[in-house]
XYZ file of C-alpha atoms in Angstrom:
518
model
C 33.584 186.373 32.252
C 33.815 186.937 36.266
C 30.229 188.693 35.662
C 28.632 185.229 34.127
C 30.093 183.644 37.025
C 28.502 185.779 39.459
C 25.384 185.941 37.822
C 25.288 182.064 38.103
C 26.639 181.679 41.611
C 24.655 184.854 43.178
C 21.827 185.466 41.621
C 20.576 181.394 41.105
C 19.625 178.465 42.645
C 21.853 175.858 41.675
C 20.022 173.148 41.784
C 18.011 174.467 39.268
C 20.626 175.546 37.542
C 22.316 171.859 37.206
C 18.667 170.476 35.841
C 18.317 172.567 33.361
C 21.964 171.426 32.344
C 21.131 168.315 32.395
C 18.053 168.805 30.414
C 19.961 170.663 27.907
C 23.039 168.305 27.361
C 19.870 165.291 27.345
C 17.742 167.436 24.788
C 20.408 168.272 22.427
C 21.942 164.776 22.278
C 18.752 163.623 21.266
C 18.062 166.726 18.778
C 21.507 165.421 17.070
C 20.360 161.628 16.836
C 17.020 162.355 14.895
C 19.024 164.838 12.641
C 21.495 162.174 11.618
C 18.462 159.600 11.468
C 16.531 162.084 9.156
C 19.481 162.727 7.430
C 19.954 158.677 6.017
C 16.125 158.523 4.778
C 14.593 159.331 1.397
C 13.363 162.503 0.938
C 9.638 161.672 1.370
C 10.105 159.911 4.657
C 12.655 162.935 5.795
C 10.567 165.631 6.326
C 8.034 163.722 9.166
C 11.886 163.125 11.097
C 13.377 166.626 10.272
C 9.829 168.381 11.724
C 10.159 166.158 14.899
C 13.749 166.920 15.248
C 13.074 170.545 14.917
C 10.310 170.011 17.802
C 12.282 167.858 20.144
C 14.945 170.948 19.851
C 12.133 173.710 20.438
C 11.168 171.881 23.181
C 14.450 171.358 25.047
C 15.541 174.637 23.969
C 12.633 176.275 25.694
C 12.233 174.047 28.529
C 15.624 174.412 29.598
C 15.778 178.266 29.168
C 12.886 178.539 31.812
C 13.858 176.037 34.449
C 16.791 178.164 34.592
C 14.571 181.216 34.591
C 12.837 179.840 37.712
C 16.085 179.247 39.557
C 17.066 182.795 38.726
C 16.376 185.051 41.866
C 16.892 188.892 41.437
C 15.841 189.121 45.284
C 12.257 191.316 44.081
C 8.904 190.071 43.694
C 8.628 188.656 40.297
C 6.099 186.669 37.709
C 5.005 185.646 34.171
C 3.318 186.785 31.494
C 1.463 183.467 29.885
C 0.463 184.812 26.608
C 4.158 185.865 26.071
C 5.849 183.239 27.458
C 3.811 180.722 25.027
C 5.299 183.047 22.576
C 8.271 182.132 24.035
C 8.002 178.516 23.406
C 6.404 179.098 19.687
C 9.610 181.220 18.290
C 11.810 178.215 19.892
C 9.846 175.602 18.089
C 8.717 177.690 14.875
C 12.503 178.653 14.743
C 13.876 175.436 15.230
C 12.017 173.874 12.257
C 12.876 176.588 9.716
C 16.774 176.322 10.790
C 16.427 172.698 10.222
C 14.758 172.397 7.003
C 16.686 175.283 5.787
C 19.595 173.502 6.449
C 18.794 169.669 4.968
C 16.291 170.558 1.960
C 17.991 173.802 0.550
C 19.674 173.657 -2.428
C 21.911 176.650 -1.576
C 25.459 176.936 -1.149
C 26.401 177.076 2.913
C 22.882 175.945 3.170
C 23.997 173.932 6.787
C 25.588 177.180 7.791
C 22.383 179.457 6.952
C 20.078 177.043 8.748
C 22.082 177.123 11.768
C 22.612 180.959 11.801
C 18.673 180.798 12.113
C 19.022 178.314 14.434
C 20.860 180.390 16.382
C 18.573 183.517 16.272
C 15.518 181.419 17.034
C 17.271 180.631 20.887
C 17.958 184.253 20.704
C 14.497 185.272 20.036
C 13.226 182.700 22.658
C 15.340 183.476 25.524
C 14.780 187.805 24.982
C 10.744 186.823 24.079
C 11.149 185.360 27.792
C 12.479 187.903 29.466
C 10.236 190.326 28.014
C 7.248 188.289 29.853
C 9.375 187.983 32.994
C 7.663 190.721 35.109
C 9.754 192.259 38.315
C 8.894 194.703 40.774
C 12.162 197.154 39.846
C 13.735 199.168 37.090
C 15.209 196.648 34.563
C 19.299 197.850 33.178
C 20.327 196.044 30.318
C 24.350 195.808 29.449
C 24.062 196.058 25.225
C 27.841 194.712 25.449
C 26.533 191.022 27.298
C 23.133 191.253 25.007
C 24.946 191.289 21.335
C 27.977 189.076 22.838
C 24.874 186.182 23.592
C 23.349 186.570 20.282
C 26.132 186.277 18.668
C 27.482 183.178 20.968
C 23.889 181.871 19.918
C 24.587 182.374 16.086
C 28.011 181.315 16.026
C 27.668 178.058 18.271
C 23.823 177.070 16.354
C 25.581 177.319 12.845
C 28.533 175.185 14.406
C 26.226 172.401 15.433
C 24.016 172.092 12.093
C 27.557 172.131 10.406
C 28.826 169.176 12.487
C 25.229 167.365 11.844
C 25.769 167.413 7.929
C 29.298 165.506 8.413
C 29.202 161.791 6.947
C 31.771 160.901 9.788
C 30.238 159.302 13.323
C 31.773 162.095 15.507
C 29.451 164.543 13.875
C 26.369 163.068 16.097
C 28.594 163.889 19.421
C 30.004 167.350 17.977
C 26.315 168.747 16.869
C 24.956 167.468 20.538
C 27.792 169.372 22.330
C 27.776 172.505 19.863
C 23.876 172.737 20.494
C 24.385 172.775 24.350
C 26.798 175.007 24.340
C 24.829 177.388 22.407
C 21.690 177.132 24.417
C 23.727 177.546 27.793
C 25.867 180.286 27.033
C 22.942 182.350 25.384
C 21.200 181.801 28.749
C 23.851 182.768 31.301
C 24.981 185.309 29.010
C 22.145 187.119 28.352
C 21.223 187.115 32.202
C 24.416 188.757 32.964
C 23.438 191.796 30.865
C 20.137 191.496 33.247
C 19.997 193.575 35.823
C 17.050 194.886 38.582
C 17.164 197.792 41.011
C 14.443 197.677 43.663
C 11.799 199.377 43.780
C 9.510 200.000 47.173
C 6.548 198.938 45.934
C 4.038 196.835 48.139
C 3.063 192.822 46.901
C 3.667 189.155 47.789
C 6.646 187.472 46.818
C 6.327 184.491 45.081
C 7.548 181.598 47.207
C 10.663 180.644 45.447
C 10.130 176.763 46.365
C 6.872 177.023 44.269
C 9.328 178.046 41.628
C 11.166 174.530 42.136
C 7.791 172.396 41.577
C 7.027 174.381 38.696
C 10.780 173.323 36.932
C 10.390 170.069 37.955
C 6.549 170.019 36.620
C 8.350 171.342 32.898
C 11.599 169.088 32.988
C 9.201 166.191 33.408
C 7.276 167.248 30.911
C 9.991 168.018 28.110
C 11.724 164.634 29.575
C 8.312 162.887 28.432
C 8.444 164.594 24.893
C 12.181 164.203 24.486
C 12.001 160.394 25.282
C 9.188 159.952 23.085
C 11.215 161.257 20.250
C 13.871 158.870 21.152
C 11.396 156.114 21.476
C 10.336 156.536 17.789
C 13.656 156.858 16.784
C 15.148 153.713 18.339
C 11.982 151.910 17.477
C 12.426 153.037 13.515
C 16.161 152.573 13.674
C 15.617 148.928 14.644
C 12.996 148.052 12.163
C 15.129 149.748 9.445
C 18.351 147.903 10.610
C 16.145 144.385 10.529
C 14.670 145.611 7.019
C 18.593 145.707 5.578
C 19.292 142.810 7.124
C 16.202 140.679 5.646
C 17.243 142.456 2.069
C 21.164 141.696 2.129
C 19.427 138.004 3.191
C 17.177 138.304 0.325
C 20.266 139.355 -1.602
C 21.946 136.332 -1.384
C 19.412 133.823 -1.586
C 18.745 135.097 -4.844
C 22.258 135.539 -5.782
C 22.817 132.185 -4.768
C 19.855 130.980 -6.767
C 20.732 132.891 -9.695
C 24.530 130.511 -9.692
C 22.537 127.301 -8.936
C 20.280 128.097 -12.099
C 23.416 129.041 -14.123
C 24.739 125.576 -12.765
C 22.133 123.628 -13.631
C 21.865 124.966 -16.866
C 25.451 124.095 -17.679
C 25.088 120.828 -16.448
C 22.159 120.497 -18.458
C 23.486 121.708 -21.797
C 26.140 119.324 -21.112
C 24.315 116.516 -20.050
C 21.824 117.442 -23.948
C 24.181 117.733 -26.084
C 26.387 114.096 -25.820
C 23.116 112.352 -26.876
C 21.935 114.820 -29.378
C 25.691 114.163 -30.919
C 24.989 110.872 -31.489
C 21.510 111.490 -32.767
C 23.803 113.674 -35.516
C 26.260 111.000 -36.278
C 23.078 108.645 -36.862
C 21.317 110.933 -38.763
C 23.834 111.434 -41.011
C 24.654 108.051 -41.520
C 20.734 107.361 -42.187
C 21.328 110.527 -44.999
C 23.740 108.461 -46.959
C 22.252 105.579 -46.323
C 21.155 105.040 -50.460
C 24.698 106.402 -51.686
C 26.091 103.819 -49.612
C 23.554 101.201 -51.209
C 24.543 101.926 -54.204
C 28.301 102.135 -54.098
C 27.935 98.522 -52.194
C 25.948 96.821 -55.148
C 27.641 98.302 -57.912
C 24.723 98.823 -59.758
C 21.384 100.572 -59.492
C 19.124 99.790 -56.712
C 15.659 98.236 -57.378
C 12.545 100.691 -56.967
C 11.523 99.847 -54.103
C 15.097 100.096 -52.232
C 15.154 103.193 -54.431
C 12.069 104.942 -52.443
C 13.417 103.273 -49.158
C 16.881 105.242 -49.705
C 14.842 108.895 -51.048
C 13.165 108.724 -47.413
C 15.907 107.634 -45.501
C 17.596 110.489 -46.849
C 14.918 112.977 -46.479
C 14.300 111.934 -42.867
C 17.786 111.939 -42.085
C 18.120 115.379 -43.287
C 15.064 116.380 -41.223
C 16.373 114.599 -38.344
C 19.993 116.665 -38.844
C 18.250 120.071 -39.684
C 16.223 119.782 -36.359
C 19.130 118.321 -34.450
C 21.466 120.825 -35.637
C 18.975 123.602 -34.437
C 18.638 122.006 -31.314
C 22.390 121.968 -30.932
C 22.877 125.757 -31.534
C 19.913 127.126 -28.602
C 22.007 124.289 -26.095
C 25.130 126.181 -27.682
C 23.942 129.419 -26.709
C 22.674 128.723 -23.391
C 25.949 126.689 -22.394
C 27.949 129.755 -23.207
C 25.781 132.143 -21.676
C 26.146 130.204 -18.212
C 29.703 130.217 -19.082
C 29.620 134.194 -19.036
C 27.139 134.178 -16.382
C 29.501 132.192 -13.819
C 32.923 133.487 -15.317
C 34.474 131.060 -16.998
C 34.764 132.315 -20.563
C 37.739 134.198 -21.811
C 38.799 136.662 -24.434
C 41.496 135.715 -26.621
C 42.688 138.915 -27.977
C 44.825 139.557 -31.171
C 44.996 141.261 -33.733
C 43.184 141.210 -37.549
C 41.672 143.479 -39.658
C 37.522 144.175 -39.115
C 37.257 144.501 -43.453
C 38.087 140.377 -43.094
C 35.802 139.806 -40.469
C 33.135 141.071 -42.474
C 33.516 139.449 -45.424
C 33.818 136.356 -43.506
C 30.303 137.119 -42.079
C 28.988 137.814 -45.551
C 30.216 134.272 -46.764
C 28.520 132.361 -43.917
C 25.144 133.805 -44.747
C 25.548 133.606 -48.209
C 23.579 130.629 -48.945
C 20.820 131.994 -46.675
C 20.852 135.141 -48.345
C 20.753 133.364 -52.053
C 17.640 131.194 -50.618
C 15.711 134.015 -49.363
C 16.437 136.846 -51.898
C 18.441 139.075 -49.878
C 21.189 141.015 -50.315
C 24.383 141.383 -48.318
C 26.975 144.497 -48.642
C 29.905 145.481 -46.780
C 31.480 148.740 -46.079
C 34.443 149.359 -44.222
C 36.954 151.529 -43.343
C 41.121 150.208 -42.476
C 40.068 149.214 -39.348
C 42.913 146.873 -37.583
C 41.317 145.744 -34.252
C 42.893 144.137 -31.508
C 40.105 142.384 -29.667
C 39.275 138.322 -29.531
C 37.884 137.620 -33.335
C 36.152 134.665 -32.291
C 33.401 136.236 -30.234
C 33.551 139.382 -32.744
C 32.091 137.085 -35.304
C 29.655 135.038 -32.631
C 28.367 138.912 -32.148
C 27.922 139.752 -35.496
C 26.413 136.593 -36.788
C 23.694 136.588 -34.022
C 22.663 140.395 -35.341
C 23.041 139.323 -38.633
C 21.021 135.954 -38.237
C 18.301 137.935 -36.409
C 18.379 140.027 -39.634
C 17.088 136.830 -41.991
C 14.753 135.424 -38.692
C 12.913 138.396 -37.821
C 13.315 141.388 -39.862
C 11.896 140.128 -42.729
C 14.582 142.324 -44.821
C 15.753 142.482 -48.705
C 18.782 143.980 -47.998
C 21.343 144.172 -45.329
C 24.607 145.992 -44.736
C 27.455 145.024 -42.934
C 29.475 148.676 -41.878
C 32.785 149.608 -39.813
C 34.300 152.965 -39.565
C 36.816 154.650 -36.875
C 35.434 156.535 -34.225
C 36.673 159.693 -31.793
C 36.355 156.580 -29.114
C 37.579 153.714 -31.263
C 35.497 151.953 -33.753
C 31.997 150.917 -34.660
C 30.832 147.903 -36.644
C 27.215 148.093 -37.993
C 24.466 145.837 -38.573
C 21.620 147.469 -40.856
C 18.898 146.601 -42.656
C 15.607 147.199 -44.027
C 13.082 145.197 -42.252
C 9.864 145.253 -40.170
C 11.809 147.404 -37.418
C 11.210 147.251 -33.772
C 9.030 149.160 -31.572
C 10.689 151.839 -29.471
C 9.254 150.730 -26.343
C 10.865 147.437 -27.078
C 14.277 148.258 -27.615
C 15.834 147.941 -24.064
C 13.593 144.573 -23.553
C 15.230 142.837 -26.518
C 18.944 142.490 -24.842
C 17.725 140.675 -21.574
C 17.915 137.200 -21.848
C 15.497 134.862 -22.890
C 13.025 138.022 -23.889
C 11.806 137.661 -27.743
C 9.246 140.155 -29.413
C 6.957 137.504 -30.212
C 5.009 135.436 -27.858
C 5.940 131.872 -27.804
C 2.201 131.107 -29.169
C 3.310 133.189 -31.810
C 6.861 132.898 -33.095
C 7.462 132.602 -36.911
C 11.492 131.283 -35.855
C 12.728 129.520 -33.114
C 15.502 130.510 -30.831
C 16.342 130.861 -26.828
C 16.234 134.582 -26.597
C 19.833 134.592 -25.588
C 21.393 135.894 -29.005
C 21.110 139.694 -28.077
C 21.838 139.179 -24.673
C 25.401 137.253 -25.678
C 26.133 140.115 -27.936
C 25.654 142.723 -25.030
C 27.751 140.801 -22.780
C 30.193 140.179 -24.994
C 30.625 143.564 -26.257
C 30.786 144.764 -22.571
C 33.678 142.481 -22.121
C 35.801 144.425 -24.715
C 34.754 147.744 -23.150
C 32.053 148.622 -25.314
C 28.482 148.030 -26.209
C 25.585 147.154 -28.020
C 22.657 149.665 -28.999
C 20.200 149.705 -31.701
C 18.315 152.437 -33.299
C 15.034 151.381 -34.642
C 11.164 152.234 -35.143
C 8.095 149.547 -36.700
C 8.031 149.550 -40.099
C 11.544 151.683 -40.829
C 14.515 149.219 -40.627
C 16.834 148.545 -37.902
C 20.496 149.328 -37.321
C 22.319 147.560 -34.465
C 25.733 149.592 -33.689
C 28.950 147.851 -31.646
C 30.718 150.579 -30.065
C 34.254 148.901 -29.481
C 36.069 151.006 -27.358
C 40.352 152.758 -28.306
C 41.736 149.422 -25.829
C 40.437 147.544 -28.539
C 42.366 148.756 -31.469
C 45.623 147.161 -32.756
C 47.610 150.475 -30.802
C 46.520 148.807 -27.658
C 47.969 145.601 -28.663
C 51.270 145.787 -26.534
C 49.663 146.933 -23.777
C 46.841 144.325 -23.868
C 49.469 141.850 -24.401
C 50.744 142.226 -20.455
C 47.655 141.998 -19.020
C 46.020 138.080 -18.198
C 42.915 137.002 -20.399
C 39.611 138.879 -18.916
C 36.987 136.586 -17.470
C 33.425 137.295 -18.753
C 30.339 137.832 -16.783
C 26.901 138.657 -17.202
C 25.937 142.466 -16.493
C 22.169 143.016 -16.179
């Protein structure tokens, strides 16, 4: 140790000896900011900031190894060899940029470890490919103890600071920059105490050593130039990054926020629909029994002509009740779709058996299905859920009314078995099938198959999307499995929670508010 100390007290000029310090605590700080930068950016944009980190490091590495080569003075005539000193700076910078992109694109275990061991060796090779084109007039002695001690202080310290770099915690920046210096100055000062000249009497000028001071401050200009226009680029794409997050968190919320005022309005607006279409209901049933009523009031038949006057009252009012009743369910189904949207819906949980539930289905379509030919089966397993039956059914007769809308179908079958997760309830039939490329665009909301220039039934395009959400709220899911032309099945995965075993635990916890996942 007393040896490094008189090799940097004897044999250098300190003032020299302090710049390059400063350089190299300057150069490394800055080598550790781009690496953390580089480190927070997608891949593509990575590489341009991990290739200028690795030359900002060359260049402070090699700039501060020979400004404290000039302020080294062995007391002989000395000089350089360009060709090898360029060398010099190419194994700094070439070495640099491997250790780093070992380090942050390798997929190998200790990969930050590797890349810094090569690091390490690159200000290894540098420093030695320098002093190979330092030239003296004397016999060189080299102390092998001092030479493998600074490699391996280069190794150890260079693998330290790429470590430190790949830590998620803040400190990392200031434990990489210090690591970094450490290793660059104690390689130096190290390997110079294993240097050592004997005299020889050989006639030549001596290089006057304050030339050697211009010439450091000509390179630590010139490194401070290329170091600062490294950080330049970094603060500058820092700042427009931070102002990009900030304009999309801004973005965010505007849209969140719109997304709430639409839900909003649409609430209010189903709201504000459905009073008057009510009474349009209650009038157009009234209008429906309008010759019934005739008749019961007389006593007696009615004359022809109140006779035809009561057939198309009656068939208007039906009309007028078939269209307002359809009306009524797409306000339904976007008024509880807001509802789930914003929050506000509930699940009532308790417990019944799925067989019922499915036969209850089968009897609410069984008019339909007499009307339009079609036959409905069930099959079930002793299934005894514990979930809220109300919205079960809402999410079985929207896959089962989709069935008679648009799947064109003869027969359709209603399953539920047990599961290694919990249960499934099925929906399948034997219709027109859906296109595969289709079959995640089908549960957003408002999204139907069929243009609206086109559409053989009417509807919101919320039905699917209700089902999802609802099936999401009882910690399961929707999917379907489907091609054209071959059927389609529609499968609710309920999850274990939603079995009647749950029910006591279910029981403590407060009714789960609903909203919309997309």
């Amino acid at each position: 140790m007393m040896t490094i100390v008189t090799c940097i007290t004897a044999f250098h000029d300190m003032s020299l000896v302090a710049l390059a310090a400063i350089l190299c605590g300057f150069g490394s700080w800055v080598t550790s900011r781009l690496y953390r930068h580089a480190r927070n950016r997608s891949h593509r944009h990575a590489i341009s900031w991990y290739l200028l980190t690795a030359l900002t490091a060359g260049v402070s590495i090699w700039c501060t190894h020979f400004v404290a080569m000039l302020g080294f003075r062995p007391n002989v005539p000395v000089s350089f060899d360009l060709g090898l000193t360029l060398v010099s700076f190419a194994i700094a910078v070439l070495g640099s940029a491997i250790g780093v992109l070992v380090s942050t694109i390798s997929t190998i275990r200790f990969a930050p470890l590797l890349g810094g061991a090569i690091l390490g060796l690159a200000i290894a090779g540098m420093h030695y490919a320098g002093m190979i084109a330092y030239r003296v007039q004397g016999v060189i002695f080299w102390d092998q103890t001092y030479l493998i001690a600074s490699i391996v202080l280069a190794v150890v310290f260079g693998a330290a600071a790429l470590v430190f770099g790949n830590r998620s915690k803040g400190a990392g920046e200031y434990q990489m920059s210090i690591a970094l210096a450490i290793g660059i100055i104690s390689l130096h000062f190290t390997g110079m105490a294993a240097f050592s000249v004997s005299p020889l009497d050989i006639s030549g000028d001596f290089i006057n050593p304050e030339a050697f001071k211009v010439l450091a401050l000509a390179i630590t200009g010139t490194a401070i130039v290329i170091v600062m226009g490294a950080l330049f680029s970094y603060t500058i794409e820092n700042r427009t990054w931070m102002e990009n997050i900030q304009e999309l968190t801004e973005a965010r919320n505007a849209a969140e926020s719109a997304s709430r005022a639409k839900s909003e309005f649409l609430g209010i607006l189903s709201h504000e629909l459905r009073t008057p279409l009510t009474i349009v209901l209650g009038y157009a049933s009234i209008l429906g029994r309008l010759k019934d009523m005739n008749a019961a009031k007389t006593g007696q038949a009615a004359i022809e002509s109140d006779s035809r006057i009561g057939d198309q009252a009656e068939l208007y009012g039906h009309k007028i009740t078939v269209a307002a009743n359809h009306l009524l369910g797409m306000i339904n189904e976007i008024l509880d779709y807001t509802s789930m949207e914003l929050g506000e819906a509930t699940l009532d949980r308790t417990a019944f058996p799925v067989r019922g539930l499915l036969e209850d289905v089968k009897a609410q379509f069984a008019p339909m299905a007499v009307e339009k030919g079609v036959t409905i089966s069930v099959e079930c397993e002793e299934v005894m859920a514990f979930a809220d039956r109300t919205r079960c059914l809402q999410i079985l007769s929207n896959l089962v009314g989709n069935a008679f809308k648009f799947a064109q179908s003869s027969d359709i079958t209603l399953r539920a078995r047990l599961t290694a997760t919990g249960f499934n309830i099925e929906v399948e039939d034997n219709g027109c099938g859906i296109p595969e490329e289709s079959h995640n665009v089908i549960f957003n909301a408002f999204q139907q198959l069929e243009s609206t220039h086109n559409r053989s039934e009417g509807g919101a395009g919320l039905g699917l999307a209700i089902c999802k959400t609802l099936a999401i709220a009882h910690g399961g899911g929707v999917t379907v499995q489907s091609a054209a032309g071959a059927g389609t099945t529609f499968t609710v995965a309920m999850p274990t929670s939603a079995l009647q075993a749950a029910e006591e635990a279910a029981a403590a916890r407060p009714r789960s508010g609903l909203r919309l996942v997309s």
